[in-house]
Amino acid sequence: MATLSDPPRESFHISQLLYDTRYRSITIQVIAFILIVAAFVFLARNVVINLSALGKDFDFGFLGSRAGYDINQRLIEYSNESTHGRAALVGILNTLLVAFLGCIVATILGVIAGVLRLSKNWIVSRLMSVYVEGFRNIPLLLWIIVIFAVMTESTPSPRDFRGADPEASMLLGESVAITNRGIFIPAPVWGDGAFLLVSVFIVSLAGIWAFRRFARKRQEATGAILPVFWVSLGLFFVPVLVVYFAYSAAISRDQYPLLAVGAEQGMTLESYVEANGNPSICALPSTAGVNLSSALREIGQRANIVRVSTEAELLEAVQSGDCILAAVSPTVAASFPGTVEGVEMAALTDTVDRGRPLQFERPQLAGFNFEGGVQLRNSLIALWFALSLYTGAFIAEIVRAGILSVSRGQTEAAFALGLRPNRTMNLVILPQALRVIIPPLISQYLNLTKNSSLAIAVGYMDVRATLGGITINQTGRELEGILLMGLFYLALSLLISAVMNLYNNSVKLQER
C-alpha cells in the first residue's frame, strides 16, 4: 500500500537573491530604490548646507507678504497690495485660461484640417497640407511673436474710434472693438433670476445626457435611430430661452428710481449730469447699473460703474463718495436717503429698467481707451492663437492617421449596407479611429499646456511670469518658487491625462 507525503520544503539561501531568477528581480528593485533614496538624501543635504551657507532657510512664508507689482490680465480681484500667494493664483488661473481655450480651438482646427486633408478636392487638400507643414515646422515662439506684431501694428488705436467721422468703427452693433490694445467685447452681467436661469441650464445639460444615453441603448436594442442632434440642440436652447423671456416679461415693467447725491427735487438725469459730469454709479441689481450706464451714454456721458453686491456695500459706497448716483428698488429707495448719514440724496424724475436676468455690458470709448466690457489683451490673443494653430497642425496629422488606420473595406461595407457618409463616419470610422487618435491627443494637450510658459515673450502674466518670475526676483525664494511651479505643472498634467484616459475608456470598443 502506497502512502503520499508532503514534498520536502525547499530551504532558502542568501545566494538565491542573486542567482535565483525568482528573487533576482526583487533584489534589483530594492537596490535601485535604496540608491534613488540615497541620491535624494544626498541632494537634499547639499541643498540645506548651501542654503545655510547663504544665510537662507526653506520657508514658504513669502507667499503671505505683499507682492507690490501689478498684473494686467486677471480673472479675480488683485492689486499690488495683494500677497505673493494671490499673485501666484492669478498666474495659475491665467495659465489655465489659455490652456483651456487653446485645447478647444486646437481640437476644432485639428479635426477640420485632418478631415479636409483627406478630401478628394485637390485645392482643399493642398491648402491643408500647407497649413500643417507650415505651422509644425516653424518654432512656436516665432508664431507667437508674429501674431502679436500683427495684432499690435495692423489694428487701429482707440483714438481712431473718436469723432464724428471716425477712421475705425466698432463691430456687431457697436459692441466689439478691435484695437491695438486688444479686443473689447461685451461682459455678461447677472441680475435677478440669474440663479433660476443657471439651474434650468444645468437641468437641460442633464436632460441632454440622459436622452443621448437612452437613444444609444435603444439603438443597440432595436436598431432604431433617434434624432439625437436636433433633440439635444432643442434641450440646450429652448428651456433656457423660455425661462429667460418669461422671467424678463414678468419684471419688464419694474422701474427703479435714481437717487443722486446733492440733487434737487424735480431734477432730471440729464440736468444732473450736466452739473456732475461722468458720475460714478452703483445699482442693485447690477443689470440696473448697466441700463443706467446706457442711459448716460445716450446723452453723451460716460459712467464709472462701482460694483456692489449687497445693499450694505451700496450704502458704504455712497457714504464714502465712491458713487454719487444709485439705482435701487422703490422699496429700498423709500428708506434709503434716511439711512445715509451726512449725505443729502434726492430722487431724480427719471427711472431705469430693473434689468433682465442676464444682460451684457458693452465697452465704450472713454478718455484714452475703452471702458467696460471685457478686454482681451493682445498678449492673450497672440499666445492663444499661436498655441491653437501650432498644436492644431499636429492634431490634424493625428486625426488623418486615425482615419487612415481604419480599413477601407469598413467604409465600403457600410456604403454597401446603405449608410450615408455622415452615418458611416459616426458609426463605423470614428469609433475605430478614436482608439488611435486619443492616446497621442493627450500628449498634444500636455504639450500645449506646457508650451504656454512661452507667454513671457509677449508679456502675458501666467504662472511662469508671476510665481516663477517677479515673485522669485523680489523674494529670493528661487527654490521654493520653482518647486511650487513644478508641482503645479505636474498636477495639471496628471489631471489632463486622467480626464482624457477616462474619456478614452468610455469610447473604446467593447470586445465580446
Coordinates of C-alpha atoms in Angstrom, one line a residue:
M1 CA 0.0 0.0 0.0
A2 CA 1.5 3.3 -1.1
T3 CA 1.3 6.4 1.0
L4 CA 1.5 10.1 0.0
S5 CA 3.5 12.5 2.0
D6 CA 4.1 16.3 1.6
P7 CA 7.0 17.3 -0.6
P8 CA 10.1 18.5 1.4
R9 CA 10.2 22.2 2.0
E10 CA 12.8 24.0 0.0
S11 CA 15.3 25.8 2.1
F12 CA 16.2 29.4 1.3
H13 CA 19.8 30.6 0.9
I14 CA 21.0 34.2 0.7
S15 CA 22.7 33.4 -2.6
Q16 CA 19.3 32.9 -4.2
L17 CA 18.8 36.6 -4.1
L18 CA 21.4 36.9 -6.8
Y19 CA 21.4 33.6 -8.7
D20 CA 17.7 32.6 -8.5
T21 CA 15.6 34.3 -11.2
R22 CA 12.6 34.1 -8.8
Y23 CA 14.3 36.6 -6.4
R24 CA 16.8 38.4 -8.6
S25 CA 14.3 41.0 -10.0
I26 CA 13.1 41.8 -6.4
T27 CA 16.7 42.2 -5.3
I28 CA 17.5 44.6 -8.2
Q29 CA 14.4 46.7 -7.5
V30 CA 15.2 47.0 -3.8
I31 CA 18.8 48.1 -4.6
A32 CA 17.6 50.6 -7.1
F33 CA 15.1 52.0 -4.6
I34 CA 17.8 52.4 -2.0
L35 CA 20.1 54.1 -4.5
I36 CA 17.4 56.6 -5.5
V37 CA 16.5 57.4 -1.9
A38 CA 20.2 57.9 -1.1
A39 CA 20.6 60.2 -4.1
F40 CA 17.6 62.3 -2.9
V41 CA 19.0 62.4 0.6
F42 CA 22.4 63.5 -0.7
L43 CA 20.9 66.3 -2.8
A44 CA 18.6 67.4 0.0
R45 CA 21.5 67.6 2.4
N46 CA 23.6 69.6 -0.1
V47 CA 20.7 72.0 -0.5
V48 CA 20.3 72.5 3.2
I49 CA 24.1 73.1 3.6
N50 CA 24.2 75.5 0.7
L51 CA 21.2 77.4 1.9
S52 CA 22.6 77.6 5.4
A53 CA 25.9 78.9 4.0
L54 CA 23.9 81.7 2.2
G55 CA 22.0 82.5 5.4
K56 CA 18.7 81.3 4.0
D57 CA 16.2 78.7 5.1
F58 CA 13.5 76.7 3.4
D59 CA 10.3 78.7 4.1
F60 CA 7.1 79.4 2.2
G61 CA 6.2 82.4 4.4
F62 CA 6.9 84.7 1.5
L63 CA 3.5 83.7 0.0
G64 CA 1.8 85.9 2.6
S65 CA 3.9 89.0 2.1
R66 CA 2.9 92.0 -0.1
A67 CA 3.5 91.5 -3.8
G68 CA 3.9 95.1 -4.8
Y69 CA 3.5 94.6 -8.6
D70 CA 0.6 94.8 -11.0
I71 CA -0.8 92.1 -13.2
N72 CA -2.5 93.4 -16.4
Q73 CA -4.6 90.2 -17.2
R74 CA -6.5 88.7 -14.3
L75 CA -9.7 86.7 -13.7
I76 CA -10.0 87.6 -10.0
E77 CA -9.6 90.7 -8.0
Y78 CA -6.0 91.7 -7.5
S79 CA -3.9 94.8 -6.7
N80 CA -0.3 95.5 -5.9
E81 CA -1.3 95.4 -2.2
S82 CA -2.2 91.7 -2.6
T83 CA 0.1 88.9 -1.4
H84 CA 2.5 86.9 -3.5
G85 CA 0.2 83.9 -2.9
R86 CA -2.7 85.7 -4.6
A87 CA -0.3 86.8 -7.4
A88 CA 0.6 83.2 -7.9
L89 CA -3.1 82.3 -8.0
V90 CA -3.8 84.9 -10.6
G91 CA -0.9 83.5 -12.7
I92 CA -2.2 79.9 -12.3
L93 CA -5.7 81.0 -13.5
N94 CA -4.2 82.8 -16.5
T95 CA -2.3 79.6 -17.4
L96 CA -5.5 77.5 -17.0
L97 CA -7.4 80.0 -19.1
V98 CA -5.0 80.0 -22.1
A99 CA -4.6 76.2 -21.9
F100 CA -8.3 75.6 -21.8
L101 CA -9.1 78.0 -24.7
G102 CA -6.1 76.6 -26.7
C103 CA -7.1 73.0 -26.3
I104 CA -10.7 73.7 -27.5
V105 CA -9.6 75.7 -30.6
A106 CA -6.7 73.4 -31.4
T107 CA -9.1 70.4 -31.4
I108 CA -11.6 72.1 -33.7
L109 CA -8.8 73.2 -36.1
G110 CA -7.1 69.9 -36.0
V111 CA -10.2 67.8 -36.7
I112 CA -11.3 70.0 -39.5
A113 CA -7.8 70.1 -41.1
G114 CA -7.2 66.4 -40.6
V115 CA -10.5 65.5 -42.4
L116 CA -10.1 68.1 -45.1
R117 CA -6.6 66.9 -45.8
L118 CA -8.1 63.6 -47.0
S119 CA -10.5 65.5 -49.3
K120 CA -10.6 64.4 -52.9
N121 CA -10.6 68.1 -53.8
W122 CA -7.0 68.9 -54.8
I123 CA -7.0 72.5 -53.7
V124 CA -8.6 71.8 -50.3
S125 CA -6.2 69.0 -49.5
R126 CA -3.1 71.0 -50.6
L127 CA -4.2 74.1 -48.6
M128 CA -4.5 71.9 -45.5
S129 CA -1.0 70.4 -46.3
V130 CA 0.4 73.9 -46.4
Y131 CA -1.2 74.7 -43.1
V132 CA 0.1 71.6 -41.4
E133 CA 3.6 71.7 -42.8
G134 CA 3.9 75.5 -42.3
F135 CA 2.9 75.5 -38.7
R136 CA 4.5 72.4 -37.3
N137 CA 7.9 73.1 -38.9
I138 CA 8.4 76.6 -37.6
P139 CA 9.1 77.2 -33.9
L140 CA 6.2 78.1 -31.8
L141 CA 7.9 81.2 -30.4
L142 CA 8.1 82.8 -33.8
W143 CA 4.4 82.3 -34.4
I144 CA 3.6 83.9 -31.0
I145 CA 5.7 87.0 -31.9
V146 CA 4.3 87.2 -35.4
I147 CA 0.7 87.2 -34.3
F148 CA 1.4 89.7 -31.5
A149 CA 3.1 92.0 -34.0
V150 CA 0.1 91.7 -36.4
M151 CA -2.4 92.5 -33.7
T152 CA -0.3 95.5 -32.5
E153 CA 0.7 97.0 -35.8
S154 CA -2.3 96.4 -38.1
T155 CA -5.2 97.3 -35.9
P156 CA -6.5 100.9 -35.1
S157 CA -5.8 102.7 -31.9
P158 CA -8.6 103.8 -29.6
R159 CA -8.4 107.4 -30.8
D160 CA -9.3 106.3 -34.3
F161 CA -12.8 105.5 -33.0
R162 CA -13.3 109.1 -31.8
G163 CA -15.0 111.9 -33.7
A164 CA -18.0 112.5 -35.9
D165 CA -16.2 110.7 -38.8
P166 CA -14.0 108.1 -37.1
E167 CA -11.4 106.2 -39.0
A168 CA -12.5 103.0 -37.3
S169 CA -15.8 101.7 -36.1
M170 CA -17.0 99.0 -33.7
L171 CA -18.5 95.8 -34.9
L172 CA -21.6 93.7 -34.2
G173 CA -23.9 96.6 -33.3
E174 CA -21.3 98.8 -31.6
S175 CA -20.4 96.1 -29.2
V176 CA -17.0 94.8 -30.2
A177 CA -13.9 97.0 -30.7
I178 CA -10.7 95.6 -32.2
T179 CA -7.8 97.9 -31.3
N180 CA -4.0 97.8 -31.0
R181 CA -4.5 97.4 -27.2
G182 CA -6.7 94.3 -27.5
I183 CA -10.2 93.3 -28.4
F184 CA -13.0 94.7 -26.3
I185 CA -16.2 92.5 -26.1
P186 CA -19.4 92.8 -24.0
A187 CA -19.2 91.5 -20.5
P188 CA -22.1 89.4 -19.0
V189 CA -23.9 90.9 -16.1
W190 CA -26.1 88.8 -13.9
G191 CA -29.3 90.2 -12.5
D192 CA -32.4 88.9 -10.6
G193 CA -33.4 85.5 -11.8
A194 CA -29.9 84.5 -12.8
F195 CA -29.9 81.6 -10.3
L196 CA -33.1 80.2 -11.9
L197 CA -31.6 80.6 -15.4
V198 CA -28.4 78.7 -14.4
S199 CA -30.4 76.0 -12.7
V200 CA -32.5 75.4 -15.8
F201 CA -29.4 75.3 -18.0
I202 CA -27.8 72.6 -15.7
V203 CA -31.1 70.6 -15.8
S204 CA -31.0 70.9 -19.6
L205 CA -27.5 69.5 -19.8
A206 CA -28.6 66.6 -17.6
G207 CA -31.5 66.1 -19.9
I208 CA -29.3 66.0 -22.9
W209 CA -27.0 63.4 -21.3
A210 CA -30.0 61.2 -20.3
F211 CA -31.6 61.4 -23.7
R212 CA -28.3 60.5 -25.5
R213 CA -27.8 57.6 -23.2
F214 CA -31.4 56.4 -23.8
A215 CA -31.0 56.8 -27.6
R216 CA -27.8 54.8 -27.6
K217 CA -29.4 51.9 -25.6
R218 CA -32.4 51.9 -27.8
Q219 CA -30.3 51.8 -31.0
E220 CA -28.3 48.9 -29.6
A221 CA -31.5 47.0 -28.6
T222 CA -33.8 47.7 -31.6
G223 CA -31.6 49.4 -34.3
A224 CA -33.9 52.5 -34.3
I225 CA -32.1 55.8 -34.6
L226 CA -33.5 58.7 -32.7
P227 CA -32.8 62.4 -33.8
V228 CA -30.2 62.9 -31.1
F229 CA -28.6 66.1 -32.6
W230 CA -31.9 68.0 -33.0
V231 CA -33.3 67.0 -29.7
S232 CA -30.0 67.9 -27.9
L233 CA -30.0 71.2 -29.7
G234 CA -33.5 71.9 -28.6
L235 CA -32.9 71.0 -25.0
F236 CA -29.8 73.2 -25.0
F237 CA -31.5 76.4 -26.1
V238 CA -35.3 76.1 -25.7
P239 CA -35.8 75.7 -21.9
V240 CA -33.3 78.5 -21.1
L241 CA -34.8 80.9 -23.6
V242 CA -38.3 80.2 -22.4
V243 CA -37.4 80.9 -18.8
Y244 CA -35.3 83.9 -19.8
F245 CA -38.1 85.6 -21.8
A246 CA -40.8 84.6 -19.3
Y247 CA -38.9 86.0 -16.3
S248 CA -37.9 89.1 -18.3
A249 CA -41.6 89.7 -19.3
A250 CA -42.7 89.4 -15.6
I251 CA -40.2 92.0 -14.4
S252 CA -40.0 94.2 -17.5
R253 CA -42.3 96.8 -16.0
D254 CA -40.3 97.3 -12.9
Q255 CA -38.8 100.8 -12.9
Y256 CA -36.1 101.7 -10.4
P257 CA -35.8 105.3 -9.1
L258 CA -32.5 107.1 -9.3
L259 CA -31.1 108.6 -6.2
A260 CA -28.4 111.3 -6.6
V261 CA -26.1 113.0 -4.1
G262 CA -26.7 116.7 -3.9
A263 CA -29.7 116.6 -6.4
E264 CA -32.7 118.9 -6.2
Q265 CA -36.3 117.8 -6.3
G266 CA -37.6 117.6 -9.9
M267 CA -34.1 117.3 -11.4
T268 CA -33.8 115.1 -14.5
L269 CA -30.9 112.8 -15.2
E270 CA -29.6 115.0 -18.0
S271 CA -29.7 118.1 -15.9
Y272 CA -27.9 116.4 -13.0
V273 CA -25.1 115.0 -15.1
E274 CA -24.6 118.4 -16.7
A275 CA -23.6 119.6 -13.3
N276 CA -21.8 116.4 -12.3
G277 CA -20.3 115.1 -15.5
N278 CA -19.2 111.4 -15.8
P279 CA -20.7 110.4 -12.4
S280 CA -19.8 107.2 -10.5
I281 CA -22.8 105.0 -10.3
C282 CA -23.9 101.9 -8.3
A283 CA -27.0 99.9 -8.5
L284 CA -28.8 96.8 -7.2
P285 CA -29.1 94.6 -9.2
S286 CA -26.1 95.1 -11.4
T287 CA -28.3 95.0 -14.6
A288 CA -30.0 98.2 -13.4
G289 CA -26.5 99.8 -13.4
V290 CA -25.9 98.6 -17.0
N291 CA -29.2 100.3 -18.0
L292 CA -28.2 103.4 -16.2
S293 CA -24.9 103.4 -17.9
S294 CA -26.6 103.0 -21.3
A295 CA -28.9 105.9 -20.5
L296 CA -25.9 108.1 -19.7
R297 CA -24.2 107.1 -22.9
E298 CA -27.3 108.2 -24.9
I299 CA -27.0 111.7 -23.5
G300 CA -23.2 111.8 -24.2
Q301 CA -22.0 111.0 -20.8
R302 CA -19.9 108.1 -19.5
A303 CA -20.1 106.5 -16.1
N304 CA -17.8 104.8 -13.8
I305 CA -19.7 101.7 -12.5
V306 CA -18.9 100.8 -8.9
R307 CA -19.5 97.1 -8.4
V308 CA -21.7 96.3 -5.3
S309 CA -23.5 93.1 -4.5
T310 CA -25.4 93.9 -1.3
E311 CA -27.4 96.9 0.0
A312 CA -24.8 97.4 2.7
E313 CA -22.0 97.7 0.2
L314 CA -24.1 100.2 -1.8
L315 CA -24.7 102.3 1.3
E316 CA -21.0 102.2 2.1
A317 CA -20.1 103.3 -1.4
V318 CA -22.5 106.3 -1.2
Q319 CA -21.2 107.3 2.3
S320 CA -17.6 107.2 1.1
G321 CA -18.3 109.1 -2.0
D322 CA -17.3 106.2 -4.4
C323 CA -20.7 106.6 -6.2
I324 CA -22.9 109.7 -6.3
L325 CA -25.7 108.2 -8.4
A326 CA -27.6 105.0 -7.4
A327 CA -30.4 102.9 -8.7
V328 CA -32.3 100.7 -6.2
S329 CA -35.8 99.2 -5.9
P330 CA -38.7 101.5 -4.9
T331 CA -39.0 99.8 -1.5
V332 CA -35.3 100.4 -0.7
A333 CA -35.4 103.9 -2.2
A334 CA -38.2 104.9 0.2
S335 CA -35.9 104.4 3.2
F336 CA -32.5 104.8 1.7
P337 CA -31.9 108.6 2.0
G338 CA -32.6 108.5 5.7
T339 CA -30.1 105.7 6.2
V340 CA -27.2 107.7 4.6
E341 CA -25.8 109.8 7.4
G342 CA -24.2 113.1 6.4
V343 CA -25.1 112.6 2.7
E344 CA -28.0 114.5 1.1
M345 CA -29.7 112.5 -1.6
A346 CA -32.8 113.1 -3.7
A347 CA -34.7 111.2 -6.3
L348 CA -34.5 112.3 -9.9
T349 CA -37.5 112.3 -12.1
D350 CA -36.1 109.7 -14.5
T351 CA -36.0 106.0 -13.8
V352 CA -34.3 102.9 -15.3
D353 CA -35.4 99.4 -16.0
R354 CA -34.7 96.8 -13.4
G355 CA -32.9 94.7 -16.0
R356 CA -33.2 91.1 -17.2
P357 CA -31.6 88.0 -15.6
L358 CA -28.7 88.3 -18.0
Q359 CA -27.5 91.4 -19.8
F360 CA -24.3 92.4 -21.5
E361 CA -22.3 95.5 -20.6
R362 CA -20.9 96.9 -23.8
P363 CA -17.5 98.6 -23.9
Q364 CA -17.5 102.4 -24.6
L365 CA -14.8 104.8 -25.5
A366 CA -13.8 107.0 -22.6
G367 CA -10.7 109.1 -22.2
F368 CA -7.7 107.4 -23.9
N369 CA -9.2 103.9 -24.0
F370 CA -12.3 101.8 -23.9
E371 CA -14.0 101.2 -20.6
G372 CA -16.5 98.5 -19.6
G373 CA -16.9 95.1 -21.2
V374 CA -14.1 92.5 -21.3
Q375 CA -10.6 93.4 -22.7
L376 CA -8.8 90.5 -24.4
R377 CA -5.2 91.8 -24.4
N378 CA -3.0 91.3 -27.5
S379 CA -0.7 89.1 -25.4
L380 CA -3.5 86.7 -24.6
I381 CA -4.8 86.6 -28.2
A382 CA -1.3 86.1 -29.7
L383 CA -0.5 83.3 -27.2
W384 CA -3.9 81.7 -27.6
F385 CA -4.0 81.6 -31.4
A386 CA -0.4 80.7 -31.8
L387 CA -0.8 77.7 -29.4
S388 CA -4.0 76.7 -31.2
L389 CA -2.6 76.9 -34.7
Y390 CA 0.6 75.2 -33.8
T391 CA -0.9 72.3 -31.9
G392 CA -3.8 72.1 -34.3
A393 CA -1.3 71.1 -37.1
F394 CA -0.1 68.1 -35.0
I395 CA -3.7 67.1 -34.1
A396 CA -4.6 67.3 -37.8
E397 CA -2.0 64.6 -38.6
I398 CA -3.2 62.5 -35.7
V399 CA -6.8 62.7 -37.0
R400 CA -5.7 61.9 -40.5
A401 CA -3.6 58.9 -39.3
G402 CA -6.5 57.7 -37.2
I403 CA -9.0 57.7 -40.1
L404 CA -6.5 56.1 -42.5
S405 CA -5.9 53.3 -39.9
V406 CA -9.5 52.1 -40.4
S407 CA -9.6 49.6 -43.2
R408 CA -11.2 50.9 -46.4
G409 CA -13.2 47.7 -46.5
Q410 CA -15.1 49.0 -43.5
T411 CA -16.2 52.1 -45.4
E412 CA -17.2 50.1 -48.5
A413 CA -19.2 47.6 -46.4
A414 CA -21.0 50.5 -44.7
F415 CA -21.9 52.0 -48.1
A416 CA -23.0 48.6 -49.3
L417 CA -25.5 48.5 -46.4
G418 CA -26.9 51.8 -47.5
L419 CA -25.4 54.0 -44.8
R420 CA -24.9 57.7 -45.7
P421 CA -21.4 59.2 -45.5
N422 CA -22.1 61.0 -42.2
R423 CA -23.6 57.9 -40.6
T424 CA -20.6 55.9 -41.9
M425 CA -18.2 58.4 -40.3
N426 CA -20.1 58.5 -36.9
L427 CA -21.0 54.8 -36.6
V428 CA -18.1 53.0 -38.4
I429 CA -15.0 55.0 -38.9
L430 CA -14.8 57.4 -36.0
P431 CA -15.4 54.8 -33.2
Q432 CA -12.5 52.8 -34.6
A433 CA -10.3 55.8 -35.3
L434 CA -10.6 57.1 -31.8
R435 CA -8.6 54.2 -30.5
V436 CA -5.7 55.6 -32.4
I437 CA -6.4 59.3 -32.0
I438 CA -7.0 59.8 -28.3
P439 CA -3.6 58.5 -26.8
P440 CA -1.4 60.9 -28.9
L441 CA -4.1 63.6 -28.5
I442 CA -3.4 63.5 -24.7
S443 CA 0.3 64.2 -25.4
Q444 CA -0.6 67.2 -27.6
Y445 CA -2.8 68.7 -24.8
L446 CA 0.0 68.3 -22.4
N447 CA 2.4 69.9 -24.8
L448 CA 0.1 72.9 -25.3
T449 CA -0.3 73.4 -21.6
K450 CA 3.5 73.3 -21.0
N451 CA 4.2 75.5 -24.1
S452 CA 2.0 78.2 -22.6
S453 CA 5.1 79.1 -20.5
L454 CA 6.3 80.9 -23.6
A455 CA 3.9 83.6 -22.6
I456 CA 6.8 85.6 -21.2
A457 CA 7.8 86.5 -24.8
V458 CA 4.7 88.8 -25.2
G459 CA 4.3 89.8 -21.6
Y460 CA 1.3 87.6 -20.8
M461 CA 1.3 87.2 -17.0
D462 CA 1.0 83.4 -16.5
V463 CA 2.3 81.4 -13.5
R464 CA 5.8 81.5 -15.1
A465 CA 5.8 85.3 -15.1
T466 CA 4.2 85.8 -11.6
L467 CA 5.4 83.0 -9.3
G468 CA 8.3 81.9 -11.4
G469 CA 9.5 85.4 -12.3
I470 CA 8.7 88.5 -10.4
T471 CA 8.0 86.8 -7.1
I472 CA 11.3 84.9 -7.2
N473 CA 13.2 88.0 -8.1
Q474 CA 11.7 90.1 -5.3
T475 CA 11.8 87.5 -2.5
G476 CA 14.9 85.5 -3.5
R477 CA 13.0 82.3 -2.8
E478 CA 14.0 80.6 -6.1
L479 CA 14.0 77.1 -4.7
E480 CA 10.5 77.3 -3.2
G481 CA 9.1 79.2 -6.2
I482 CA 10.4 76.7 -8.8
L483 CA 9.3 73.8 -6.6
L484 CA 5.7 75.2 -6.4
M485 CA 5.6 75.9 -10.1
G486 CA 6.9 72.4 -10.9
L487 CA 4.2 70.9 -8.7
F488 CA 1.6 72.9 -10.4
Y489 CA 2.6 71.8 -13.9
L490 CA 2.9 68.2 -12.6
A491 CA -0.6 68.2 -11.0
L492 CA -2.1 69.8 -14.1
S493 CA -0.5 67.3 -16.5
L494 CA -1.7 64.4 -14.3
L495 CA -5.2 65.9 -14.2
I496 CA -5.4 66.2 -18.0
S497 CA -4.1 62.7 -18.5
A498 CA -6.6 61.3 -16.0
V499 CA -9.6 63.0 -17.6
M500 CA -8.5 62.0 -21.2
N501 CA -7.9 58.4 -20.1
L502 CA -11.4 58.3 -18.6
Y503 CA -12.8 59.5 -21.9
N504 CA -10.7 57.0 -23.8
N505 CA -12.1 54.2 -21.7
S506 CA -15.6 55.4 -22.2
V507 CA -15.4 55.5 -26.0
K508 CA -13.2 52.5 -26.7
L509 CA -14.7 49.5 -28.5
Q510 CA -16.0 46.8 -26.2
E511 CA -14.7 43.4 -27.4
R512 CA -17.0 40.4 -26.9

